[in-house]
């Protein structure tokens, strides 16, 4: 497994070893070295530090086929925890996760990012979760916060969030000052992508994409083993791919972006404009209409699927990735999108890329909060410079 040039050294090795043991269970040093393509000496020194920190332990020796004893190392899941926070347009979701990624506590709260005391509310909710962890005597490594917007990976400053309306906010600094624990801030889709790279079924893939389709549309990239963030964390704005000339005005200020046509918010807006659903209805109501056979509802989903498939084919043709993971609210309605998505993708992928694997993951409303906890547990890889 490759981790990208230069990314697996120092604390990156620690991250890789912890994630591997979380994913695969107890392994010997030789097995760790082989899986991560590291030298035995590097694994020995990294695991020595992890043993000293009490994050891993040695198990009883087992005899290998060669007759030599081998000592498996295992994670101590309760030795460290992280709080993961998703800040979204209408809610904040928090989880407390163990070192192996298992969630032991969590809650979701209504939120208004435009309220004057919005940041105080975010701090208060994290402090309450920290208090709960302290009462349960759960050691805390740090807090990971995932936000919809462009985050500067150096500073954890939220450069621009169209969705939250927070621009140029030094979020990591403010939270660190208030909470007095390590805090890592990342873009929400980047967080999901890092978690997939460390713990998910794509962990052994060196190149893959995560496409998130919900109220917005985002893209996470893992290229040559490492998450790719672009200049100042600006990579992955798939939702702002220009798709229609002179189309609807987008929240970003441009016109005709993919997000204005194919996000769940766009589908809901378009259904209301066509009087298919009442003003207070949501995308699931449109889904119910399509399931009941309404041809106009079915047409809206088919159109969105066609645009998404065509746009994604363009991205895959450029990057040559062999796997695409689809997440987000749209996966609940994938039955209505799939046929047109698949045929548009197949029609526009280059012939030698037509075996690209598309994995549609079941909808999980805690996905981003859990991923944010993963960012804090695996900080060196996730946010290399926010220390
Ligand atoms: Zn846009």
Coordinates of C-alpha atoms and ligand atoms in Angstrom, one line a residue:
X1 CA 0.0 0.0 0.0
X2 CA 1.4 3.4 -1.0
X3 CA 0.8 6.6 1.0
X4 CA 2.1 9.1 -1.5
X5 CA 5.6 10.5 -1.8
X6 CA 6.9 11.8 1.5
X7 CA 3.7 11.3 3.4
X8 CA 4.7 8.2 5.3
X9 CA 7.4 9.4 7.5
X10 CA 7.6 10.5 11.2
X11 CA 4.1 10.7 12.5
X12 CA 2.7 9.5 9.2
X13 CA 4.0 6.1 10.0
X14 CA 2.2 6.2 13.4
X15 CA -1.0 7.1 11.6
X16 CA -0.6 4.3 9.1
X17 CA 0.2 1.7 11.8
X18 CA -2.8 2.7 14.0
X19 CA -5.2 2.7 11.1
X20 CA -3.9 -0.7 9.8
X21 CA -4.4 -2.3 13.3
X22 CA -7.9 -0.8 13.6
X23 CA -8.8 -2.2 10.2
X24 CA -7.2 -5.6 10.2
X25 CA -6.9 -6.6 13.9
X26 CA -3.7 -7.9 15.6
X27 CA -0.6 -8.2 13.3
X28 CA 3.0 -8.9 13.8
X29 CA 5.7 -6.3 13.1
X30 CA 6.7 -8.2 10.0
X31 CA 3.1 -8.2 8.7
X32 CA 2.8 -4.5 9.4
X33 CA 6.0 -3.8 7.5
X34 CA 4.8 -5.9 4.5
X35 CA 1.3 -4.3 4.4
X36 CA 2.6 -0.8 4.6
X37 CA 5.7 -1.4 2.5
X38 CA 8.0 -0.1 5.3
X39 CA 11.3 -1.3 6.5
X40 CA 11.3 -3.6 9.6
X41 CA 13.5 -1.0 11.4
X42 CA 10.9 1.8 10.8
X43 CA 8.1 -0.4 12.1
X44 CA 10.1 -1.4 15.2
X45 CA 10.8 2.2 16.2
X46 CA 7.2 3.3 15.5
X47 CA 5.6 0.5 17.4
X48 CA 8.1 1.0 20.3
X49 CA 6.7 4.5 20.7
X50 CA 3.1 3.3 20.4
X51 CA 3.7 0.6 23.1
X52 CA 5.3 3.3 25.4
X53 CA 2.2 5.5 24.9
X54 CA -0.1 2.6 25.8
X55 CA -2.0 2.8 22.5
X56 CA -1.0 -0.8 21.5
X57 CA -0.1 -4.0 23.3
X58 CA 1.8 -7.2 22.6
X59 CA -0.2 -10.5 22.5
X60 CA 0.9 -14.0 23.3
X61 CA 3.5 -15.2 20.8
X62 CA 2.3 -17.5 18.0
X63 CA 4.5 -19.9 16.1
X64 CA 4.7 -19.2 12.4
X65 CA 5.1 -21.7 9.5
X66 CA 8.8 -21.2 9.6
X67 CA 8.8 -22.3 13.2
X68 CA 9.9 -18.9 14.5
X69 CA 7.7 -17.2 17.2
X70 CA 5.9 -14.0 16.1
X71 CA 4.3 -11.5 18.5
X72 CA 1.1 -10.0 17.3
X73 CA 0.5 -6.3 18.2
X74 CA -3.1 -5.2 18.9
X75 CA -4.7 -1.8 19.3
X76 CA -6.0 -0.9 22.8
X77 CA -9.3 0.7 21.5
X78 CA -10.2 2.5 24.8
X79 CA -6.7 4.0 25.3
X80 CA -7.6 7.1 23.3
X81 CA -10.7 8.8 21.9
X82 CA -11.5 11.7 19.6
X83 CA -14.6 13.9 19.3
X84 CA -15.8 14.3 15.7
X85 CA -18.1 17.3 14.8
X86 CA -20.0 18.0 11.7
X87 CA -21.0 21.6 11.3
X88 CA -23.9 21.8 8.7
X89 CA -26.3 24.4 7.6
X90 CA -29.1 23.3 9.9
X91 CA -27.5 21.1 12.5
X92 CA -24.4 20.1 14.4
X93 CA -23.7 16.4 14.8
X94 CA -21.2 15.2 17.4
X95 CA -19.7 11.7 18.1
X96 CA -17.2 10.3 20.5
X97 CA -15.1 7.6 18.8
X98 CA -12.5 5.2 20.2
X99 CA -9.0 4.7 18.7
X100 CA -10.4 1.9 16.5
X101 CA -13.1 4.2 15.1
X102 CA -16.0 2.7 17.0
X103 CA -18.6 5.3 18.1
X104 CA -19.4 5.2 21.8
X105 CA -21.5 8.3 22.1
X106 CA -23.2 10.9 19.9
X107 CA -25.9 13.5 19.5
X108 CA -27.3 15.9 16.9
X109 CA -28.5 19.5 17.6
X110 CA -30.3 22.2 15.6
X111 CA -28.0 25.0 14.5
X112 CA -28.1 28.3 12.8
X113 CA -24.7 29.4 11.5
X114 CA -26.1 32.9 10.9
X115 CA -27.0 33.4 14.5
X116 CA -24.9 36.0 16.4
X117 CA -23.7 33.5 19.0
X118 CA -23.3 30.6 16.5
X119 CA -19.6 30.0 17.4
X120 CA -20.4 30.0 21.1
X121 CA -23.1 27.4 20.6
X122 CA -20.6 25.2 18.7
X123 CA -18.0 25.6 21.5
X124 CA -20.7 24.8 24.1
X125 CA -21.8 21.6 22.4
X126 CA -18.2 20.4 22.1
X127 CA -17.5 21.3 25.7
X128 CA -20.5 19.3 26.8
X129 CA -19.3 16.3 24.9
X130 CA -15.8 16.7 26.4
X131 CA -17.4 16.8 29.9
X132 CA -19.2 13.6 29.1
X133 CA -15.9 11.9 27.9
X134 CA -14.2 13.1 31.1
X135 CA -16.9 11.7 33.3
X136 CA -16.6 8.4 31.6
X137 CA -12.8 8.5 32.0
X138 CA -12.2 8.3 28.3
X139 CA -8.8 9.9 27.4
X140 CA -9.2 12.4 24.6
X141 CA -6.6 12.9 21.8
X142 CA -8.4 15.9 20.3
X143 CA -11.3 17.2 18.3
X144 CA -11.9 17.0 14.6
X145 CA -14.3 19.5 13.0
X146 CA -15.7 19.1 9.5
X147 CA -17.2 22.0 7.7
X148 CA -18.7 22.5 4.2
X149 CA -16.2 24.9 2.6
X150 CA -12.6 25.5 1.6
X151 CA -10.3 25.1 4.6
X152 CA -6.6 26.2 4.6
X153 CA -4.7 23.1 5.6
X154 CA -1.9 25.1 7.2
X155 CA -4.0 27.0 9.6
X156 CA -7.4 25.4 9.8
X157 CA -8.9 28.7 8.7
X158 CA -12.2 28.4 6.9
X159 CA -11.5 30.5 3.8
X160 CA -14.9 30.4 2.4
X161 CA -18.1 28.5 3.1
X162 CA -21.0 29.5 0.9
X163 CA -23.2 27.2 2.8
X164 CA -22.5 28.5 6.4
X165 CA -21.8 32.1 5.3
X166 CA -18.5 31.9 7.3
X167 CA -15.6 33.5 5.3
X168 CA -12.0 33.9 6.5
X169 CA -12.8 32.5 9.9
X170 CA -9.8 31.2 11.9
X171 CA -11.9 28.4 13.2
X172 CA -9.1 26.0 14.4
X173 CA -7.4 28.9 16.4
X174 CA -10.7 30.0 18.0
X175 CA -11.7 26.5 19.0
X176 CA -8.2 25.6 20.3
X177 CA -8.2 28.8 22.5
X178 CA -11.7 28.0 23.9
X179 CA -11.3 24.2 24.3
X180 CA -7.6 23.9 25.2
X181 CA -7.2 20.6 23.4
X182 CA -5.7 19.8 19.9
X183 CA -8.3 20.8 17.3
X184 CA -8.2 19.9 13.6
X185 CA -10.5 21.5 11.1
X186 CA -11.1 20.0 7.6
X187 CA -13.4 20.3 4.7
X188 CA -16.3 17.8 5.2
X189 CA -15.7 15.8 2.1
X190 CA -11.9 15.7 2.7
X191 CA -12.6 14.3 6.1
X192 CA -14.8 11.5 4.6
X193 CA -12.0 10.8 2.1
X194 CA -9.3 10.6 4.7
X195 CA -11.4 8.3 6.8
X196 CA -12.1 6.1 3.7
X197 CA -8.3 6.0 3.0
X198 CA -7.5 5.0 6.6
X199 CA -10.5 2.8 7.7
X200 CA -12.7 2.2 4.7
X201 CA -13.0 -0.6 2.1
X202 CA -10.9 1.6 -0.2
X203 CA -8.0 1.6 2.2
X204 CA -5.9 -0.5 -0.1
X205 CA -6.6 1.6 -3.2
X206 CA -3.9 4.1 -4.1
X207 CA -6.2 6.1 -6.3
X208 CA -9.9 6.7 -5.7
X209 CA -12.5 9.5 -5.6
X210 CA -15.3 10.1 -3.1
X211 CA -18.3 11.9 -4.6
X212 CA -20.7 13.3 -2.1
X213 CA -24.1 14.3 -3.3
X214 CA -26.5 15.9 -0.9
X215 CA -27.5 19.6 -0.4
X216 CA -24.2 20.3 -2.1
X217 CA -21.9 18.3 -4.4
X218 CA -18.3 17.7 -3.4
X219 CA -15.4 15.5 -4.4
X220 CA -12.6 14.0 -2.4
X221 CA -9.4 12.8 -4.1
X222 CA -6.8 10.2 -3.2
X223 CA -4.0 10.3 -5.8
X224 CA -0.9 8.1 -5.6
X225 CA -1.8 7.1 -2.1
X226 CA -2.3 10.5 -0.5
X227 CA -5.3 12.8 -0.1
X228 CA -5.1 15.6 -2.6
X229 CA -6.2 19.1 -1.4
X230 CA -5.0 21.4 -4.0
X231 CA -3.6 24.9 -3.4
X232 CA -4.9 26.1 0.0
X233 CA -7.4 23.3 0.3
X234 CA -9.4 24.4 -2.7
X235 CA -9.6 21.0 -4.6
X236 CA -12.8 19.1 -5.0
X237 CA -15.4 21.7 -5.8
X238 CA -17.2 19.3 -8.2
X239 CA -20.5 21.0 -7.5
X240 CA -19.3 24.1 -9.2
X241 CA -18.4 22.4 -12.5
X242 CA -20.0 24.6 -15.2
X243 CA -22.8 22.4 -16.8
X244 CA -25.4 24.8 -18.3
X245 CA -24.6 28.0 -20.1
X246 CA -26.7 30.9 -18.6
X247 CA -28.2 28.4 -16.0
X248 CA -29.6 29.2 -12.6
X249 CA -27.4 31.4 -10.4
X250 CA -25.4 29.4 -7.9
X251 CA -24.6 30.2 -4.3
X252 CA -21.0 30.7 -5.4
X253 CA -22.0 33.6 -7.6
X254 CA -21.6 31.9 -11.0
X255 CA -24.3 30.5 -13.2
X256 CA -25.1 27.0 -14.4
X257 CA -23.0 25.0 -11.8
X258 CA -23.7 21.2 -11.5
X259 CA -24.9 21.9 -8.0
X260 CA -27.8 24.1 -9.3
X261 CA -29.2 21.2 -11.2
X262 CA -28.4 17.9 -9.5
X263 CA -28.0 18.4 -5.8
X264 CA -30.9 17.3 -3.5
X265 CA -31.5 21.0 -2.8
X266 CA -31.7 21.7 -6.6
X267 CA -34.0 18.7 -7.1
X268 CA -36.3 20.0 -4.4
X269 CA -36.2 23.5 -5.8
X270 CA -37.0 22.3 -9.3
X271 CA -39.8 20.1 -8.1
X272 CA -41.4 23.0 -6.3
X273 CA -41.0 25.3 -9.3
X274 CA -42.9 22.6 -11.3
X275 CA -45.6 22.4 -8.5
X276 CA -44.8 18.7 -8.1
X277 CA -44.4 19.0 -4.3
X278 CA -45.7 21.6 -1.8
X279 CA -43.4 24.4 -0.5
X280 CA -42.5 22.7 2.8
X281 CA -41.8 19.3 1.2
X282 CA -38.3 17.8 0.8
X283 CA -36.4 15.6 -1.6
X284 CA -37.8 12.4 0.1
X285 CA -41.3 13.6 -0.9
X286 CA -40.1 13.9 -4.5
X287 CA -38.6 10.4 -4.1
X288 CA -42.0 9.0 -2.9
X289 CA -43.6 10.6 -6.0
X290 CA -41.1 9.0 -8.3
X291 CA -41.6 5.6 -6.6
X292 CA -45.3 6.0 -7.1
X293 CA -44.6 6.3 -10.9
X294 CA -45.1 10.1 -11.4
X295 CA -43.4 10.7 -14.8
X296 CA -42.3 14.3 -14.0
X297 CA -40.7 13.3 -10.7
X298 CA -38.9 10.4 -12.5
X299 CA -37.8 12.7 -15.2
X300 CA -36.2 15.1 -12.7
X301 CA -34.1 12.3 -11.1
X302 CA -33.2 10.9 -14.5
X303 CA -32.0 14.3 -15.6
X304 CA -29.9 14.7 -12.5
X305 CA -28.4 11.2 -12.9
X306 CA -27.5 12.0 -16.5
X307 CA -25.7 15.2 -15.6
X308 CA -23.9 13.6 -12.7
X309 CA -22.8 10.6 -14.8
X310 CA -21.6 12.8 -17.7
X311 CA -19.7 15.2 -15.3
X312 CA -18.1 12.4 -13.4
X313 CA -17.0 10.7 -16.6
X314 CA -15.1 13.9 -17.4
X315 CA -13.3 13.8 -14.0
X316 CA -12.4 10.1 -14.3
X317 CA -11.1 10.6 -17.8
X318 CA -8.8 13.3 -16.5
X319 CA -7.5 11.5 -13.4
X320 CA -7.8 7.9 -14.5
X321 CA -9.0 6.7 -11.1
X322 CA -10.2 3.1 -10.9
X323 CA -12.7 3.4 -8.0
X324 CA -15.4 6.0 -7.2
X325 CA -17.2 5.9 -3.9
X326 CA -20.6 7.7 -3.9
X327 CA -21.9 8.9 -0.6
X328 CA -24.6 11.4 0.6
X329 CA -28.3 11.9 0.9
X330 CA -28.8 11.0 -2.8
X331 CA -27.9 7.4 -2.2
X332 CA -31.3 6.9 -0.5
X333 CA -32.9 7.8 -3.8
X334 CA -30.3 6.0 -6.0
X335 CA -33.0 3.7 -7.5
X336 CA -34.3 6.7 -9.4
X337 CA -30.9 8.1 -10.5
X338 CA -29.0 4.9 -11.3
X339 CA -30.1 4.0 -14.8
X340 CA -29.4 7.4 -16.3
X341 CA -26.3 7.9 -14.3
X342 CA -24.8 4.5 -15.4
X343 CA -25.6 5.0 -19.0
X344 CA -24.2 8.6 -19.1
X345 CA -21.1 7.5 -17.4
X346 CA -20.6 4.6 -19.8
X347 CA -21.3 6.8 -22.8
X348 CA -18.6 9.3 -21.8
X349 CA -15.8 7.3 -20.1
X350 CA -12.8 6.5 -22.3
X351 CA -13.0 2.9 -23.5
X352 CA -10.1 1.8 -21.3
X353 CA -11.7 3.4 -18.2
X354 CA -15.1 1.7 -18.6
X355 CA -14.3 -0.9 -15.9
X356 CA -14.1 1.9 -13.3
X357 CA -15.8 0.6 -10.1
X358 CA -18.7 2.7 -8.7
X359 CA -19.5 1.9 -5.1
X360 CA -22.7 3.5 -3.8
X361 CA -22.6 3.5 0.0
X362 CA -25.8 3.4 2.1
X363 CA -26.8 6.7 3.6
X364 CA -25.5 7.4 7.1
X365 CA -26.3 10.7 8.7
X366 CA -23.3 10.4 11.1
X367 CA -20.8 9.7 8.3
X368 CA -19.2 13.2 8.3
X369 CA -19.0 13.4 12.2
X370 CA -17.4 10.0 12.4
X371 CA -14.9 11.0 9.6
X372 CA -14.1 14.2 11.6
X373 CA -13.2 12.0 14.6
X374 CA -11.0 10.0 12.3
X375 CA -9.2 13.2 11.2
X376 CA -8.3 13.9 14.9
X377 CA -7.3 10.3 15.6
X378 CA -5.0 10.3 12.5
X379 CA -4.0 14.0 12.5
X380 CA -0.6 13.8 10.7
X381 CA -2.1 12.4 7.5
X382 CA -5.3 14.2 7.7
X383 CA -4.1 17.7 8.5
X384 CA -0.3 17.6 8.0
X385 CA 0.5 21.0 9.2
X386 CA -2.2 21.9 11.8
X387 CA -0.1 21.1 14.9
Ligands
LIG1 ZN1 -21.3 27.3 -8.2

